[in-house]
Amino acid sequence: MALTYLHTMIRVKDLEKSIAFYELLGLKETRRYDSDAGRFSLIFMAPPGQEDAPIELTHNWDGDDELPSDSRHFGHLAYGVDNIYEVCQHLQDNGVTINRPPRDGRMAFVRSPDNISVELLQNGDALEPAEPWTNMESVGNW
């Protein structure tokens, strides 16, 4: 039996905030579908060159008040990065809280505007521990 990965769907409350967050991570919109009859939009975003591994942002035009405030039941998305310190600094400079700083030069966690946990992993070997990350405390859940 052949199995092909298609996408991971995430329901979002504020489409523009969510798109902006995933763009900060480096994802690009690859496809969009708007349903007037169903009153929803599907926005597919993926890292450049990896269009076959997208996330699908599902936005209900009339709101989605049933989304839980803590999306821990989902688990997390994970992305490999070339320099975890640079990525975390870029996110932090743009107002994203680093929930689990990359103290070990290897792993960090952030949250999307919809409280989706996103793991960032250093590609290859861990970087040497460096400030300000080494002594930065974790914030909230990840």
Short mmCIF file of N, CA and C in Angstrom, two decimals:
data_model
loop_
_atom_site.label_atom_id
_atom_site.label_comp_id
_atom_site.label_asym_id
_atom_site.label_seq_id
_atom_site.Cartn_x
_atom_site.Cartn_y
_atom_site.Cartn_z
N MET A 1 0.85 -1.18 0.00
CA MET A 1 0.00 0.00 0.00
C MET A 1 0.89 1.24 0.00
N ALA A 2 0.74 2.10 -0.97
CA ALA A 2 1.51 3.34 -1.06
C ALA A 2 0.81 4.44 -0.26
N LEU A 3 1.61 5.25 0.38
CA LEU A 3 1.10 6.34 1.18
C LEU A 3 1.88 7.59 0.82
N THR A 4 1.17 8.69 0.55
CA THR A 4 1.81 9.95 0.19
C THR A 4 1.36 11.03 1.15
N TYR A 5 2.34 11.74 1.77
CA TYR A 5 2.01 12.86 2.64
C TYR A 5 1.40 13.97 1.80
N LEU A 6 0.31 14.58 2.27
CA LEU A 6 -0.33 15.67 1.54
C LEU A 6 -0.13 17.01 2.24
N HIS A 7 -0.60 17.15 3.48
CA HIS A 7 -0.46 18.40 4.20
C HIS A 7 -0.90 18.21 5.65
N THR A 8 -0.65 19.22 6.46
CA THR A 8 -1.16 19.30 7.83
C THR A 8 -2.07 20.50 7.89
N MET A 9 -3.31 20.29 8.37
CA MET A 9 -4.29 21.38 8.43
C MET A 9 -4.31 22.00 9.82
N ILE A 10 -4.33 23.32 9.85
CA ILE A 10 -4.42 24.09 11.09
C ILE A 10 -5.55 25.10 10.92
N ARG A 11 -6.51 25.08 11.86
CA ARG A 11 -7.56 26.10 11.84
C ARG A 11 -7.02 27.37 12.48
N VAL A 12 -7.29 28.50 11.85
CA VAL A 12 -6.77 29.78 12.35
C VAL A 12 -7.90 30.78 12.54
N LYS A 13 -7.75 31.63 13.54
CA LYS A 13 -8.76 32.67 13.81
C LYS A 13 -8.50 33.92 13.00
N ASP A 14 -7.26 34.42 13.02
CA ASP A 14 -6.91 35.66 12.33
C ASP A 14 -5.97 35.28 11.18
N LEU A 15 -6.52 35.24 9.99
CA LEU A 15 -5.78 34.75 8.82
C LEU A 15 -4.53 35.59 8.55
N GLU A 16 -4.65 36.89 8.59
CA GLU A 16 -3.51 37.75 8.27
C GLU A 16 -2.38 37.59 9.29
N LYS A 17 -2.72 37.53 10.57
CA LYS A 17 -1.70 37.32 11.60
C LYS A 17 -1.01 35.97 11.41
N SER A 18 -1.78 34.96 11.10
CA SER A 18 -1.21 33.62 10.92
C SER A 18 -0.30 33.57 9.70
N ILE A 19 -0.75 34.14 8.59
CA ILE A 19 0.09 34.18 7.39
C ILE A 19 1.40 34.91 7.69
N ALA A 20 1.30 36.05 8.38
CA ALA A 20 2.50 36.83 8.71
C ALA A 20 3.46 36.01 9.57
N PHE A 21 2.94 35.26 10.53
CA PHE A 21 3.79 34.43 11.39
C PHE A 21 4.53 33.38 10.58
N TYR A 22 3.82 32.65 9.74
CA TYR A 22 4.47 31.59 8.95
C TYR A 22 5.42 32.17 7.91
N GLU A 23 5.14 33.38 7.42
CA GLU A 23 6.10 34.05 6.53
C GLU A 23 7.39 34.40 7.28
N LEU A 24 7.27 34.80 8.55
CA LEU A 24 8.47 35.06 9.36
C LEU A 24 9.34 33.81 9.47
N LEU A 25 8.69 32.65 9.52
CA LEU A 25 9.43 31.39 9.56
C LEU A 25 10.07 31.05 8.22
N GLY A 26 9.61 31.71 7.14
CA GLY A 26 10.18 31.45 5.82
C GLY A 26 9.26 30.70 4.88
N LEU A 27 8.03 30.40 5.32
CA LEU A 27 7.08 29.71 4.44
C LEU A 27 6.48 30.71 3.46
N LYS A 28 6.12 30.22 2.31
CA LYS A 28 5.50 31.04 1.26
C LYS A 28 4.15 30.42 0.89
N GLU A 29 3.22 31.29 0.53
CA GLU A 29 1.93 30.80 0.06
C GLU A 29 2.12 30.11 -1.29
N THR A 30 1.62 28.89 -1.39
CA THR A 30 1.76 28.13 -2.63
C THR A 30 0.42 27.95 -3.35
N ARG A 31 -0.66 28.04 -2.60
CA ARG A 31 -1.98 27.82 -3.19
C ARG A 31 -3.03 28.39 -2.26
N ARG A 32 -4.14 28.84 -2.85
CA ARG A 32 -5.24 29.41 -2.06
C ARG A 32 -6.56 28.98 -2.69
N TYR A 33 -7.51 28.66 -1.83
CA TYR A 33 -8.86 28.33 -2.29
C TYR A 33 -9.84 29.06 -1.39
N ASP A 34 -10.70 29.89 -2.00
CA ASP A 34 -11.74 30.60 -1.26
C ASP A 34 -13.09 30.04 -1.68
N SER A 35 -13.91 29.64 -0.69
CA SER A 35 -15.23 29.10 -0.96
C SER A 35 -16.29 30.09 -0.49
N ASP A 36 -16.93 30.77 -1.46
CA ASP A 36 -18.01 31.68 -1.11
C ASP A 36 -19.18 30.92 -0.49
N ALA A 37 -19.52 29.76 -1.05
CA ALA A 37 -20.65 28.98 -0.55
C ALA A 37 -20.37 28.45 0.86
N GLY A 38 -19.17 27.97 1.09
CA GLY A 38 -18.82 27.42 2.40
C GLY A 38 -18.32 28.45 3.39
N ARG A 39 -18.02 29.66 2.88
CA ARG A 39 -17.54 30.78 3.70
C ARG A 39 -16.25 30.42 4.44
N PHE A 40 -15.28 29.90 3.68
CA PHE A 40 -13.98 29.59 4.26
C PHE A 40 -12.90 29.77 3.21
N SER A 41 -11.66 29.87 3.70
CA SER A 41 -10.48 29.95 2.83
C SER A 41 -9.48 28.89 3.27
N LEU A 42 -8.80 28.31 2.29
CA LEU A 42 -7.70 27.39 2.55
C LEU A 42 -6.45 28.00 1.94
N ILE A 43 -5.45 28.22 2.76
CA ILE A 43 -4.19 28.80 2.29
C ILE A 43 -3.10 27.77 2.57
N PHE A 44 -2.41 27.34 1.52
CA PHE A 44 -1.34 26.37 1.65
C PHE A 44 -0.01 27.11 1.65
N MET A 45 0.83 26.80 2.65
CA MET A 45 2.13 27.46 2.78
C MET A 45 3.20 26.41 2.99
N ALA A 46 4.36 26.62 2.36
CA ALA A 46 5.45 25.66 2.46
C ALA A 46 6.79 26.38 2.35
N PRO A 47 7.85 25.74 2.85
CA PRO A 47 9.18 26.31 2.64
C PRO A 47 9.52 26.30 1.16
N PRO A 48 10.26 27.29 0.67
CA PRO A 48 10.66 27.31 -0.73
C PRO A 48 11.39 26.01 -1.10
N GLY A 49 11.01 25.45 -2.23
CA GLY A 49 11.61 24.21 -2.69
C GLY A 49 11.01 22.97 -2.07
N GLN A 50 10.07 23.15 -1.13
CA GLN A 50 9.43 22.01 -0.47
C GLN A 50 7.90 22.13 -0.58
N GLU A 51 7.46 22.52 -1.74
CA GLU A 51 6.03 22.75 -1.95
C GLU A 51 5.19 21.50 -1.74
N ASP A 52 5.83 20.32 -1.72
CA ASP A 52 5.10 19.08 -1.51
C ASP A 52 4.93 18.77 -0.02
N ALA A 53 5.33 19.67 0.87
CA ALA A 53 5.20 19.47 2.32
C ALA A 53 4.56 20.71 2.96
N PRO A 54 3.33 21.05 2.54
CA PRO A 54 2.73 22.28 3.04
C PRO A 54 1.94 22.10 4.34
N ILE A 55 1.67 23.24 4.97
CA ILE A 55 0.62 23.30 5.97
C ILE A 55 -0.57 23.97 5.29
N GLU A 56 -1.75 23.63 5.75
CA GLU A 56 -2.98 24.23 5.23
C GLU A 56 -3.58 25.06 6.34
N LEU A 57 -3.66 26.37 6.13
CA LEU A 57 -4.34 27.25 7.08
C LEU A 57 -5.80 27.32 6.68
N THR A 58 -6.69 26.87 7.55
CA THR A 58 -8.12 26.89 7.28
C THR A 58 -8.75 28.02 8.08
N HIS A 59 -9.36 28.95 7.36
CA HIS A 59 -9.96 30.12 8.00
C HIS A 59 -11.45 30.16 7.69
N ASN A 60 -12.28 30.08 8.76
CA ASN A 60 -13.73 30.20 8.61
C ASN A 60 -14.09 31.68 8.70
N TRP A 61 -14.69 32.19 7.64
CA TRP A 61 -14.95 33.63 7.53
C TRP A 61 -15.83 34.16 8.66
N ASP A 62 -16.72 33.33 9.19
CA ASP A 62 -17.64 33.79 10.23
C ASP A 62 -17.09 33.58 11.63
N GLY A 63 -15.79 33.27 11.73
CA GLY A 63 -15.16 33.07 13.03
C GLY A 63 -15.08 31.60 13.39
N ASP A 64 -14.33 31.32 14.42
CA ASP A 64 -14.12 29.95 14.87
C ASP A 64 -13.92 29.97 16.37
N ASP A 65 -15.00 30.31 17.10
CA ASP A 65 -14.92 30.47 18.54
C ASP A 65 -14.68 29.17 19.29
N GLU A 66 -14.82 28.03 18.61
CA GLU A 66 -14.64 26.75 19.28
C GLU A 66 -13.18 26.32 19.36
N LEU A 67 -12.25 27.08 18.76
CA LEU A 67 -10.84 26.73 18.88
C LEU A 67 -10.42 26.85 20.33
N PRO A 68 -9.73 25.84 20.87
CA PRO A 68 -9.29 25.94 22.26
C PRO A 68 -8.19 26.98 22.42
N SER A 69 -8.08 27.53 23.62
CA SER A 69 -7.04 28.53 23.85
C SER A 69 -5.66 27.88 23.96
N ASP A 70 -5.61 26.59 24.27
CA ASP A 70 -4.34 25.87 24.36
C ASP A 70 -4.40 24.68 23.42
N SER A 71 -3.71 24.79 22.29
CA SER A 71 -3.79 23.76 21.25
C SER A 71 -2.81 22.61 21.47
N ARG A 72 -2.54 22.24 22.71
CA ARG A 72 -1.59 21.18 23.02
C ARG A 72 -2.06 19.83 22.45
N HIS A 73 -3.34 19.65 22.22
CA HIS A 73 -3.83 18.39 21.67
C HIS A 73 -3.29 18.14 20.26
N PHE A 74 -2.84 19.18 19.57
CA PHE A 74 -2.31 19.05 18.22
C PHE A 74 -0.92 18.46 18.20
N GLY A 75 -0.09 18.80 19.16
CA GLY A 75 1.32 18.43 19.13
C GLY A 75 2.10 19.63 18.64
N HIS A 76 2.87 19.47 17.55
CA HIS A 76 3.62 20.61 17.05
C HIS A 76 4.04 20.40 15.61
N LEU A 77 4.38 21.51 14.97
CA LEU A 77 5.04 21.49 13.66
C LEU A 77 6.54 21.54 13.95
N ALA A 78 7.36 21.01 13.07
CA ALA A 78 8.81 21.08 13.26
C ALA A 78 9.48 21.46 11.95
N TYR A 79 10.44 22.38 12.04
CA TYR A 79 11.20 22.83 10.88
C TYR A 79 12.69 22.84 11.22
N GLY A 80 13.51 22.35 10.30
CA GLY A 80 14.95 22.45 10.43
C GLY A 80 15.41 23.81 9.93
N VAL A 81 16.40 24.39 10.61
CA VAL A 81 16.91 25.71 10.24
C VAL A 81 18.43 25.67 10.17
N ASP A 82 19.00 26.54 9.35
CA ASP A 82 20.46 26.56 9.18
C ASP A 82 21.18 27.24 10.34
N ASN A 83 20.53 28.21 11.00
CA ASN A 83 21.14 28.86 12.15
C ASN A 83 20.03 29.21 13.14
N ILE A 84 19.89 28.39 14.15
CA ILE A 84 18.78 28.55 15.09
C ILE A 84 18.83 29.89 15.82
N TYR A 85 20.04 30.39 16.09
CA TYR A 85 20.16 31.68 16.78
C TYR A 85 19.65 32.82 15.90
N GLU A 86 20.01 32.81 14.63
CA GLU A 86 19.55 33.87 13.72
C GLU A 86 18.04 33.82 13.55
N VAL A 87 17.47 32.62 13.41
CA VAL A 87 16.03 32.49 13.23
C VAL A 87 15.30 32.97 14.48
N CYS A 88 15.76 32.55 15.66
CA CYS A 88 15.11 32.99 16.90
C CYS A 88 15.23 34.50 17.08
N GLN A 89 16.37 35.07 16.75
CA GLN A 89 16.54 36.52 16.87
C GLN A 89 15.58 37.25 15.92
N HIS A 90 15.47 36.75 14.68
CA HIS A 90 14.56 37.33 13.69
C HIS A 90 13.12 37.29 14.21
N LEU A 91 12.71 36.15 14.74
CA LEU A 91 11.35 36.02 15.26
C LEU A 91 11.14 36.96 16.45
N GLN A 92 12.09 36.97 17.37
CA GLN A 92 11.98 37.82 18.55
C GLN A 92 11.94 39.30 18.16
N ASP A 93 12.75 39.70 17.18
CA ASP A 93 12.76 41.09 16.71
C ASP A 93 11.42 41.49 16.10
N ASN A 94 10.64 40.50 15.69
CA ASN A 94 9.33 40.75 15.10
C ASN A 94 8.19 40.43 16.05
N GLY A 95 8.48 40.40 17.34
CA GLY A 95 7.44 40.28 18.35
C GLY A 95 7.01 38.88 18.73
N VAL A 96 7.72 37.86 18.25
CA VAL A 96 7.36 36.48 18.59
C VAL A 96 8.08 36.10 19.88
N THR A 97 7.35 35.54 20.83
CA THR A 97 7.93 35.06 22.08
C THR A 97 8.64 33.74 21.83
N ILE A 98 9.87 33.63 22.31
CA ILE A 98 10.60 32.38 22.22
C ILE A 98 10.27 31.61 23.50
N ASN A 99 9.33 30.64 23.40
CA ASN A 99 8.86 29.92 24.57
C ASN A 99 9.94 29.02 25.18
N ARG A 100 10.66 28.33 24.34
CA ARG A 100 11.77 27.49 24.79
C ARG A 100 12.99 27.95 24.00
N PRO A 101 13.85 28.78 24.60
CA PRO A 101 15.02 29.30 23.89
C PRO A 101 15.99 28.18 23.50
N PRO A 102 16.81 28.42 22.48
CA PRO A 102 17.78 27.42 22.03
C PRO A 102 19.04 27.40 22.90
N ARG A 103 18.85 27.15 24.19
CA ARG A 103 19.98 27.15 25.14
C ARG A 103 21.07 26.17 24.73
N ASP A 104 20.67 25.08 24.11
CA ASP A 104 21.61 24.01 23.73
C ASP A 104 22.14 24.18 22.32
N GLY A 105 21.75 25.25 21.63
CA GLY A 105 22.18 25.45 20.24
C GLY A 105 21.53 24.49 19.28
N ARG A 106 20.50 23.80 19.72
CA ARG A 106 19.89 22.74 18.91
C ARG A 106 18.38 22.91 18.71
N MET A 107 17.66 23.29 19.76
CA MET A 107 16.20 23.24 19.70
C MET A 107 15.58 24.45 20.36
N ALA A 108 14.49 24.95 19.74
CA ALA A 108 13.70 26.03 20.31
C ALA A 108 12.23 25.77 19.98
N PHE A 109 11.35 26.39 20.74
CA PHE A 109 9.91 26.33 20.46
C PHE A 109 9.33 27.73 20.51
N VAL A 110 8.40 28.00 19.59
CA VAL A 110 7.63 29.23 19.56
C VAL A 110 6.17 28.84 19.38
N ARG A 111 5.27 29.81 19.47
CA ARG A 111 3.84 29.58 19.26
C ARG A 111 3.33 30.51 18.17
N SER A 112 2.44 29.99 17.33
CA SER A 112 1.79 30.81 16.31
C SER A 112 0.72 31.67 16.97
N PRO A 113 0.13 32.63 16.23
CA PRO A 113 -0.95 33.43 16.80
C PRO A 113 -2.14 32.59 17.24
N ASP A 114 -2.26 31.36 16.72
CA ASP A 114 -3.35 30.47 17.09
C ASP A 114 -2.91 29.44 18.12
N ASN A 115 -1.76 29.68 18.74
CA ASN A 115 -1.25 28.86 19.83
C ASN A 115 -0.75 27.49 19.37
N ILE A 116 -0.41 27.37 18.10
CA ILE A 116 0.19 26.13 17.59
C ILE A 116 1.66 26.14 17.96
N SER A 117 2.12 25.06 18.55
CA SER A 117 3.52 24.95 18.94
C SER A 117 4.36 24.61 17.71
N VAL A 118 5.46 25.37 17.52
CA VAL A 118 6.36 25.17 16.39
C VAL A 118 7.77 24.92 16.94
N GLU A 119 8.31 23.74 16.61
CA GLU A 119 9.66 23.38 17.03
C GLU A 119 10.64 23.77 15.93
N LEU A 120 11.73 24.39 16.34
CA LEU A 120 12.81 24.75 15.42
C LEU A 120 14.03 23.92 15.82
N LEU A 121 14.59 23.19 14.86
CA LEU A 121 15.74 22.33 15.12
C LEU A 121 16.91 22.75 14.24
N GLN A 122 18.07 22.87 14.84
CA GLN A 122 19.29 23.21 14.11
C GLN A 122 19.62 22.07 13.14
N ASN A 123 19.79 22.40 11.86
CA ASN A 123 20.24 21.40 10.90
C ASN A 123 21.66 20.99 11.25
N GLY A 124 21.97 19.72 11.13
CA GLY A 124 23.32 19.24 11.42
C GLY A 124 23.60 19.25 12.91
N ASP A 125 24.86 19.50 13.25
CA ASP A 125 25.27 19.53 14.65
C ASP A 125 24.75 20.78 15.35
N ALA A 126 24.57 20.64 16.66
CA ALA A 126 24.16 21.80 17.47
C ALA A 126 25.22 22.89 17.40
N LEU A 127 24.77 24.14 17.45
CA LEU A 127 25.70 25.27 17.53
C LEU A 127 26.25 25.34 18.96
N GLU A 128 27.40 25.97 19.12
CA GLU A 128 27.95 26.18 20.46
C GLU A 128 26.97 27.04 21.25
N PRO A 129 26.72 26.70 22.51
CA PRO A 129 25.84 27.54 23.34
C PRO A 129 26.34 28.98 23.34
N ALA A 130 25.38 29.92 23.24
CA ALA A 130 25.74 31.33 23.14
C ALA A 130 24.67 32.19 23.81
N GLU A 131 25.11 33.34 24.30
CA GLU A 131 24.19 34.34 24.86
C GLU A 131 23.52 35.09 23.71
N PRO A 132 22.32 35.59 23.91
CA PRO A 132 21.58 35.65 25.16
C PRO A 132 20.80 34.37 25.47
N TRP A 133 20.91 33.39 24.62
CA TRP A 133 20.07 32.19 24.68
C TRP A 133 20.44 31.27 25.84
N THR A 134 21.71 31.17 26.19
CA THR A 134 22.17 30.20 27.18
C THR A 134 21.44 30.33 28.52
N ASN A 135 21.24 31.54 28.97
CA ASN A 135 20.62 31.77 30.29
C ASN A 135 19.17 32.24 30.21
N MET A 136 18.60 32.24 29.02
CA MET A 136 17.22 32.70 28.87
C MET A 136 16.26 31.64 29.40
N GLU A 137 15.31 32.06 30.21
CA GLU A 137 14.32 31.15 30.78
C GLU A 137 13.24 30.80 29.77
N SER A 138 12.65 29.63 29.94
CA SER A 138 11.48 29.25 29.15
C SER A 138 10.28 30.07 29.59
N VAL A 139 9.34 30.29 28.65
CA VAL A 139 8.15 31.07 28.92
C VAL A 139 6.94 30.26 28.48
N GLY A 140 5.98 30.07 29.39
CA GLY A 140 4.75 29.37 29.03
C GLY A 140 4.97 27.92 28.66
N ASN A 141 4.08 27.41 27.84
CA ASN A 141 4.16 26.04 27.36
C ASN A 141 4.64 26.00 25.94
N TRP A 142 5.16 24.87 25.55
CA TRP A 142 5.53 24.70 24.16
C TRP A 142 5.15 23.33 23.72
#
